[in-house]
Amino acid sequence: MVDWELRPASAADVEAVAELRAVVLRADLERLGRYDEQRVRQRLRDGFAPAYTRVIEAGGAFAGCVALRPAADAHWLEHFYLAPRLQGGGIGSGVLRGLLERCDHDGVPVRLNVLQGSAARRLYDRHGFTVESEDPVDVFMVRRPRT
């Protein structure tokens, strides 16, 4: 596995993250008939909150990001994107494991939504997320804290 680390995001990271989002989500959004190359980037820009976001660096270079946004009844796992060349190598599992350990320690459930048919769903299944609801585009999942 490639060496990786997390660092706090800054407002300056927004364009790199927006571009990565467009690359990572393109195939799934096209399959679902929902891809729009401007909208996919703008939705990230509109929802980007550096205070809750960590940038993933692998080998000292930008490789992805993840956000964990607190809400009233859970934390929302959002904007979890990893460069395609690094997917499947254990980085995503390592990042997710660390976030979930922190939430378990705090006794907080974690919620997310993933696109229907996305390969990312397997990662979430392996880490104990279960389906709460779904619609034709999104699957909403939750993971209760482990004690």
C-alpha positions as a printed NumPy array, in Angstrom:
array([[  0.   ,   0.   ,   0.   ],
       [  1.127,   3.538,  -0.756],
       [  1.962,   5.718,   2.253],
       [ -0.843,   8.168,   2.911],
       [ -1.877,  10.778,   5.439],
       [ -4.745,  13.133,   6.174],
       [ -4.403,  16.873,   6.494],
       [ -6.987,  19.563,   7.216],
       [ -8.603,  20.983,   4.09 ],
       [ -8.549,  24.66 ,   3.237],
       [-10.679,  26.77 ,   0.926],
       [ -7.84 ,  26.505,  -1.613],
       [ -8.561,  22.762,  -2.013],
       [-12.056,  23.229,  -3.43 ],
       [-11.175,  23.1  ,  -7.145],
       [ -8.983,  19.994,  -6.843],
       [-11.757,  18.272,  -4.91 ],
       [-14.442,  19.396,  -7.383],
       [-12.404,  18.019, -10.279],
       [-11.786,  14.707,  -8.513],
       [-15.511,  14.411,  -7.749],
       [-16.319,  14.838, -11.439],
       [-13.846,  12.111, -12.405],
       [-14.849,   9.636,  -9.677],
       [-18.624,   9.996, -10.072],
       [-18.793,  10.286, -13.861],
       [-19.411,   6.627, -14.775],
       [-22.087,   6.127, -12.11 ],
       [-23.835,   9.404, -12.889],
       [-23.78 ,   8.634, -16.618],
       [-25.213,   5.167, -15.948],
       [-28.003,   6.798, -13.937],
       [-28.598,   9.443, -16.627],
       [-27.596,  12.239, -14.222],
       [-24.171,  13.426, -15.366],
       [-23.777,  17.148, -16.027],
       [-20.159,  18.271, -16.105],
       [-20.853,  21.72 , -14.618],
       [-23.404,  20.588, -12.026],
       [-21.2  ,  17.79 , -10.64 ],
       [-18.49 ,  20.339,  -9.848],
       [-20.815,  23.11 ,  -8.659],
       [-22.609,  20.847,  -6.183],
       [-19.246,  20.163,  -4.54 ],
       [-18.351,  23.857,  -4.478],
       [-21.727,  24.695,  -2.913],
       [-21.342,  22.076,  -0.162],
       [-17.615,  22.251,   0.521],
       [-16.917,  22.896,   4.212],
       [-13.162,  22.902,   4.894],
       [-13.754,  22.769,   8.658],
       [-15.156,  19.229,   8.364],
       [-13.015,  18.038,   5.457],
       [ -9.687,  16.23 ,   5.363],
       [ -7.509,  15.932,   2.288],
       [ -5.933,  12.555,   1.604],
       [ -2.342,  12.759,   0.412],
       [ -0.516,   9.729,  -0.948],
       [  3.191,   9.903,  -1.59 ],
       [  3.021,  13.596,  -0.7  ],
       [  0.491,  14.446,  -3.439],
       [ -3.252,  15.175,  -3.451],
       [ -5.103,  11.864,  -3.672],
       [ -8.603,  12.514,  -2.37 ],
       [-10.746,  13.838,   0.415],
       [-13.376,  12.968,   2.976],
       [-15.737,  15.032,   5.107],
       [-17.402,  14.113,   8.388],
       [-20.103,  16.675,   9.077],
       [-21.817,  16.707,  12.487],
       [-25.623,  16.759,  12.513],
       [-28.236,  16.516,  15.26 ],
       [-28.452,  12.721,  15.417],
       [-25.324,  11.487,  13.59 ],
       [-22.258,  12.47 ,  11.612],
       [-22.616,  12.512,   7.818],
       [-19.802,  10.966,   5.803],
       [-19.598,  13.121,   2.683],
       [-17.339,  13.878,  -0.255],
       [-15.315,  10.677,   0.124],
       [-13.352,  10.549,  -3.117],
       [-10.081,   8.813,  -3.91 ],
       [ -8.131,   9.086,  -7.155],
       [ -9.039,   6.1  ,  -9.366],
       [ -5.394,   4.974,  -9.64 ],
       [ -5.335,   4.487,  -5.844],
       [ -8.707,   2.769,  -5.394],
       [ -8.597,  -0.838,  -4.235],
       [ -5.235,  -0.487,  -2.5  ],
       [ -6.455,  -0.127,   1.087],
       [ -6.292,   3.655,   1.441],
       [-10.074,   4.106,   1.462],
       [-10.494,   1.36 ,   4.049],
       [ -7.785,   2.886,   6.211],
       [ -9.328,   6.354,   6.061],
       [-12.814,   5.014,   6.779],
       [-11.614,   2.801,   9.626],
       [ -9.996,   5.783,  11.367],
       [-13.111,   7.926,  11.051],
       [-15.374,   5.145,  12.298],
       [-13.129,   4.438,  15.298],
       [-13.451,   8.082,  16.299],
       [-17.245,   7.977,  15.938],
       [-17.426,   4.698,  17.877],
       [-15.395,   6.28 ,  20.682],
       [-17.829,   9.208,  20.762],
       [-20.891,   6.925,  20.488],
       [-22.107,   8.652,  17.316],
       [-23.827,   6.918,  14.371],
       [-22.559,   7.68 ,  10.869],
       [-24.842,   8.243,   7.898],
       [-24.064,   8.522,   4.188],
       [-25.603,   8.24 ,   0.796],
       [-24.061,   6.415,  -2.125],
       [-25.206,   6.251,  -5.735],
       [-27.224,   3.211,  -6.772],
       [-24.907,   0.591,  -8.277],
       [-21.708,   2.28 ,  -7.115],
       [-18.737,   0.039,  -6.351],
       [-18.182,   2.182,  -3.218],
       [-21.193,   0.452,  -1.683],
       [-19.073,  -2.674,  -1.094],
       [-16.66 ,  -0.629,   1.049],
       [-19.524,   0.624,   3.196],
       [-21.07 ,  -2.851,   3.506],
       [-17.711,  -4.254,   4.687],
       [-17.501,  -1.58 ,   7.371],
       [-20.915,  -2.314,   8.869],
       [-23.205,   0.192,   7.146],
       [-26.778,  -0.94 ,   6.553],
       [-29.437,   0.445,   4.229],
       [-31.967,   2.816,   5.793],
       [-33.756,   3.804,   2.597],
       [-33.207,   4.194,  -1.105],
       [-34.607,   5.861,  -4.179],
       [-33.834,   5.439,  -7.885],
       [-30.577,   7.429,  -7.547],
       [-29.321,   7.148,  -3.944],
       [-28.939,   4.526,  -1.229],
       [-29.   ,   6.001,   2.294],
       [-27.001,   4.009,   4.825],
       [-26.217,   4.142,   8.539],
       [-23.646,   2.568,  10.838],
       [-24.414,   2.456,  14.532],
       [-21.486,   2.919,  16.931],
       [-19.604,  -0.188,  18.043],
       [-18.797,  -0.479,  21.725]])
